[in-house]
XYZ file of C-alpha atoms in Angstrom:
350
model
C -5.335 5.237 -21.865
C -6.739 8.431 -23.353
C -8.053 6.468 -26.320
C -8.819 2.813 -26.798
C -7.813 2.435 -30.411
C -5.232 -0.154 -31.375
C -2.469 2.326 -32.149
C -2.714 3.913 -28.667
C -2.646 0.476 -27.064
C 0.609 -0.210 -28.865
C 2.037 3.064 -27.577
C 0.961 2.157 -24.057
C 2.799 -1.119 -24.391
C 5.980 0.696 -25.329
C 5.693 3.163 -22.449
C 4.735 0.974 -19.486
C 5.407 -2.539 -20.717
C 1.832 -3.769 -20.750
C 0.889 -6.607 -23.058
C -2.134 -4.964 -24.605
C -4.482 -6.712 -26.953
C -7.056 -4.089 -27.778
C -9.441 -4.864 -30.570
C -12.000 -2.949 -32.578
C -13.877 -6.187 -33.259
C -14.282 -7.997 -29.962
C -16.142 -11.264 -29.691
C -17.175 -10.184 -26.184
C -19.047 -7.018 -27.111
C -22.087 -6.611 -24.900
C -23.253 -6.184 -21.355
C -20.948 -7.168 -18.499
C -22.486 -6.730 -15.033
C -19.045 -6.943 -13.402
C -17.643 -3.735 -14.872
C -16.212 -1.133 -12.498
C -15.525 2.562 -12.772
C -12.312 4.261 -11.696
C -14.034 5.376 -8.473
C -15.442 1.969 -7.522
C -14.499 -0.015 -4.436
C -12.930 -2.665 -6.661
C -10.756 -0.053 -8.373
C -9.645 1.238 -4.982
C -8.885 -2.289 -3.762
C -6.714 -3.111 -6.767
C -4.994 0.275 -6.770
C -4.108 -0.021 -3.067
C -3.031 -3.663 -3.417
C -0.733 -2.584 -6.256
C 0.983 0.239 -4.358
C 4.669 -0.078 -3.593
C 4.946 -1.401 -0.051
C 7.530 0.511 1.951
C 6.910 -1.169 5.311
C 9.963 -3.455 5.306
C 12.278 -0.642 6.415
C 9.867 1.003 8.875
C 12.271 0.325 11.755
C 14.550 2.879 10.039
C 12.268 5.526 8.547
C 8.934 4.922 10.291
C 7.157 5.459 6.969
C 5.293 2.578 5.321
C 4.615 4.704 2.231
C 8.266 5.038 1.233
C 10.968 2.515 0.413
C 14.513 3.618 1.213
C 16.864 3.422 -1.770
C 20.521 2.474 -1.469
C 23.186 3.464 -0.767
C 22.461 5.621 2.259
C 24.148 6.529 5.518
C 22.464 6.919 8.889
C 23.467 7.381 12.493
C 21.776 4.732 14.636
C 21.973 5.168 18.400
C 25.154 7.190 17.914
C 26.782 4.736 15.505
C 27.210 5.671 11.839
C 26.126 2.938 9.439
C 26.340 2.842 5.649
C 23.729 0.629 4.035
C 24.466 -0.765 0.585
C 21.559 -3.211 0.425
C 18.850 -4.828 2.550
C 21.501 -7.226 3.819
C 22.754 -4.350 5.982
C 19.434 -4.166 7.838
C 20.759 -6.789 10.246
C 23.546 -4.423 11.309
C 20.998 -1.760 12.219
C 18.755 -4.239 14.018
C 21.692 -5.535 16.047
C 22.507 -1.998 17.180
C 18.878 -1.360 18.079
C 18.590 -4.686 19.890
C 21.659 -4.223 22.078
C 19.497 -2.787 24.870
C 15.753 -3.129 25.177
C 15.024 -0.229 27.504
C 16.398 2.606 25.386
C 14.793 4.806 22.743
C 16.280 4.004 19.354
C 17.336 7.110 17.429
C 17.928 7.199 13.663
C 19.294 10.264 11.866
C 19.841 10.154 8.110
C 22.731 11.802 6.322
C 20.775 13.778 3.721
C 20.207 13.785 0.865
C 18.644 10.337 0.577
C 16.359 8.865 -2.077
C 13.131 6.937 -1.610
C 10.565 5.217 -3.780
C 7.016 6.254 -2.957
C 3.894 4.096 -2.891
C 3.195 5.265 -6.462
C 6.664 4.088 -7.595
C 8.082 7.596 -8.019
C 11.676 8.126 -6.931
C 12.056 11.190 -4.737
C 15.189 12.877 -3.445
C 14.867 14.083 0.149
C 17.245 16.906 0.987
C 16.593 17.520 4.656
C 14.682 16.487 7.759
C 11.795 18.843 7.029
C 11.111 17.169 3.663
C 11.447 13.770 5.344
C 8.902 14.740 8.006
C 6.486 16.051 5.368
C 6.473 12.697 3.542
C 5.835 10.913 6.823
C 2.899 13.194 7.614
C 1.438 12.581 4.156
C 1.678 8.844 4.759
C -0.079 9.142 8.114
C -2.849 11.097 6.406
C -3.182 8.410 3.704
C -3.494 5.754 6.413
C -6.112 7.839 8.195
C -8.065 8.227 4.934
C -7.839 4.509 4.080
C -5.717 5.181 0.997
C -2.489 3.491 2.071
C -1.127 0.303 0.542
C -2.878 -2.998 1.188
C 0.221 -5.087 1.808
C -1.328 -8.296 3.123
C -2.172 -9.745 -0.292
C 0.174 -10.534 -3.191
C -1.509 -10.956 -6.563
C 0.023 -13.597 -8.817
C 0.652 -12.144 -12.254
C -0.164 -11.975 -15.115
C -3.703 -10.678 -14.683
C -5.955 -9.744 -17.591
C -8.124 -6.634 -17.422
C -11.068 -6.224 -19.799
C -11.826 -2.632 -20.787
C -15.278 -1.251 -21.595
C -16.916 1.939 -22.738
C -19.616 3.525 -20.599
C -22.154 1.759 -22.848
C -20.632 -1.555 -21.654
C -19.158 -2.362 -25.029
C -15.858 -4.158 -24.607
C -13.069 -2.120 -26.130
C -10.070 -4.326 -25.448
C -7.911 -6.235 -22.994
C -4.765 -5.389 -21.075
C -2.505 -8.109 -19.722
C -0.837 -6.785 -16.589
C 2.510 -8.417 -15.832
C 3.663 -6.705 -12.622
C 2.399 -4.912 -9.551
C 3.659 -1.587 -10.841
C 1.862 -2.084 -14.150
C -1.351 -2.832 -12.262
C -0.941 0.395 -10.309
C -0.410 2.329 -13.555
C -3.477 0.718 -15.135
C -5.702 1.630 -12.205
C -4.467 5.200 -11.804
C -4.665 5.890 -15.561
C -8.356 4.968 -15.823
C -10.468 7.843 -17.111
C -13.980 8.714 -15.914
C -15.502 7.388 -19.147
C -13.686 4.047 -18.942
C -14.830 0.875 -17.225
C -12.956 -2.313 -16.502
C -13.540 -5.853 -15.358
C -11.039 -8.350 -14.003
C -10.823 -11.522 -16.040
C -11.287 -14.001 -13.191
C -10.157 -16.340 -11.804
C -6.905 -14.932 -10.470
C -4.605 -16.310 -7.791
C -3.112 -14.528 -4.801
C -1.101 -15.265 -1.683
C -2.208 -13.859 1.666
C 0.188 -12.705 4.367
C -0.660 -15.767 6.458
C 0.842 -17.905 3.704
C -2.487 -19.096 2.284
C -2.773 -19.345 -1.508
C -6.266 -18.528 -2.770
C -8.119 -18.538 -6.062
C -10.288 -15.461 -6.455
C -13.304 -15.670 -8.738
C -15.011 -12.314 -8.338
C -14.699 -8.768 -7.036
C -16.561 -9.842 -3.898
C -14.083 -12.654 -3.272
C -11.208 -10.213 -3.692
C -12.799 -7.956 -1.070
C -13.254 -10.963 1.243
C -9.611 -11.985 0.790
C -8.511 -8.478 1.739
C -10.757 -8.524 4.809
C -9.355 -11.905 5.852
C -5.724 -10.912 5.525
C -6.339 -7.498 7.102
C -7.787 -9.242 10.155
C -4.717 -11.476 10.302
C -2.438 -8.436 10.054
C -4.374 -6.666 12.810
C -4.045 -9.650 15.166
C -0.360 -9.911 14.317
C 0.135 -6.214 15.065
C -1.696 -6.574 18.385
C 0.625 -9.444 19.328
C 3.613 -7.300 18.404
C 2.367 -4.482 20.622
C 1.849 -6.963 23.466
C 5.422 -8.192 23.062
C 6.749 -4.634 23.252
C 4.761 -3.952 26.408
C 5.782 -7.234 28.075
C 9.446 -6.658 27.255
C 9.220 -3.190 28.803
C 7.719 -4.697 31.978
C 10.396 -7.408 32.200
C 13.446 -5.325 31.369
C 15.511 -4.185 34.352
C 13.066 -5.714 36.820
C 13.213 -8.410 39.496
C 10.457 -10.957 39.933
C 9.623 -13.896 42.112
C 7.973 -17.121 41.023
C 4.397 -16.686 42.176
C 3.196 -19.944 40.654
C 4.735 -22.758 38.617
C 2.330 -25.547 37.724
C 3.579 -28.701 36.033
C 1.656 -31.977 35.875
C -1.051 -30.317 37.965
C 1.360 -29.570 40.828
C 2.345 -26.054 41.923
C 6.083 -26.101 42.667
C 6.470 -22.377 43.365
C 7.876 -23.143 46.854
C 10.959 -24.656 45.206
C 11.817 -21.122 44.018
C 10.760 -19.149 47.108
C 14.380 -18.198 47.891
C 15.159 -17.022 44.367
C 14.756 -13.685 42.616
C 14.602 -13.636 38.836
C 15.939 -10.470 37.192
C 15.544 -9.660 33.520
C 18.313 -7.264 32.467
C 18.149 -4.704 29.683
C 20.683 -6.631 27.587
C 18.537 -9.771 27.347
C 20.104 -11.697 30.223
C 18.085 -13.298 32.986
C 19.787 -13.689 36.373
C 18.528 -15.965 39.158
C 19.885 -15.089 42.608
C 19.323 -16.861 45.895
C 18.291 -14.103 48.292
C 18.569 -16.318 51.392
C 21.879 -18.097 50.873
C 24.433 -15.634 49.528
C 27.040 -18.389 49.162
C 25.154 -19.870 46.221
C 26.284 -18.638 42.847
C 23.995 -16.632 40.635
C 22.562 -18.512 37.686
C 22.677 -16.559 34.449
C 20.619 -17.297 31.365
C 19.135 -15.447 28.414
C 15.696 -14.359 27.312
C 14.034 -12.996 24.201
C 10.594 -11.543 23.597
C 8.982 -12.024 20.188
C 5.597 -12.280 18.538
C 3.634 -13.907 15.754
C -0.061 -14.327 16.471
C 0.793 -14.334 20.186
C 3.548 -12.732 22.226
C 6.294 -15.138 23.306
C 8.972 -15.145 25.985
C 11.828 -17.591 25.534
C 13.805 -18.232 28.721
C 16.962 -20.292 28.604
C 18.966 -21.510 31.593
C 21.764 -24.062 31.505
C 20.716 -27.572 32.535
C 21.309 -28.929 36.022
C 20.807 -25.646 37.846
C 18.283 -24.810 40.529
C 16.171 -22.835 38.046
C 16.631 -24.901 34.877
C 12.970 -25.915 34.817
C 11.922 -22.296 34.322
C 13.562 -22.343 30.911
C 10.989 -22.864 28.174
C 9.311 -21.377 25.135
C 6.371 -19.533 26.704
C 3.507 -17.562 25.282
C 2.041 -14.661 27.194
C -1.396 -15.557 28.565
C -2.040 -12.427 30.652
C 0.030 -9.547 31.937
C -0.035 -6.380 34.004
C 2.646 -4.074 35.367
C 3.171 -6.423 38.305
C 2.119 -9.903 37.162
C 2.927 -11.914 34.037
C 1.330 -15.295 33.329
C 3.118 -17.557 30.843
C 2.021 -20.858 29.336
C 4.214 -23.423 27.619
C 3.918 -23.354 23.831
C 3.958 -27.141 23.722
C 1.817 -27.893 26.799
C -0.597 -25.198 27.921
C -1.211 -27.006 31.232
C 2.295 -25.888 32.240
C 2.008 -22.337 33.585
C 4.508 -19.945 35.115
C 3.527 -16.745 36.899
C 6.083 -14.031 37.701
C 5.257 -11.346 40.259
C 7.253 -8.153 40.432
C 9.249 -7.757 43.627
């Protein structure tokens, strides 16, 4: 947008697909207190919210600023995998999830192509170039310039453009996230803009919101960022709890149901969580009793969860439940039932 005349607006439409309705005779000429410069907080918020989000494949590339493009081939924990689409992510995740006490290793067969947060497609020829992009992303995160991925703006959105004298010079109807990013990054120092509110957006917690001002947009970002932070903390808790459980034997320190502690019923049993997501109960007093084998998974949402599943009609069946992690340390893990928080189970490391 080097000029705001009608003929340039038409050219802009042809280049980036904007629906531009710039006018030399605007009915809205005059002062608008909601105008923003290209260096304003609002401009930064919209530019970051419009960045290409590359976080979906972070388990592969560890870089939220780049989106892997297909096809590509990688070696995952020693197994070569060719990915044609996102549908192949499940294959990689299954390989990574086979054992939960190993360090997952991913090596790409270069060259590969990625799409950056600014929607540029880049060919990466070697590991050094790959590492450089990752370092640049980490720097952007440190500087607060990475993508804001917790809010999805519902398009179209209309931007009103102004001169530095606050005279409206036109409108631009933005149809996509990429077009919004182009609009924001193309703003010149002598150009101002205002968002034609209200707009609608969807937050990462699933909430749909109507936004009526720049301040409300900032508040929506703060709300969803807090949600994302709590979700990330729960994820980190799940990783730590899984590491404590995996390959370790425990005893039932406490098991309270209906206000009664029944831990003595399990005094003769050890509970071992294996590294391949099996849980094995073994009677350490009576060796003639068969081991009881079940399964477990550790997951997270806003809390960390441990799902334990034993077959019915066994000595340890009652320990099977959907639990959330209340507290934990390297030696003690306290679980509460997701459906009845008065039911608590405490494992102590043997």
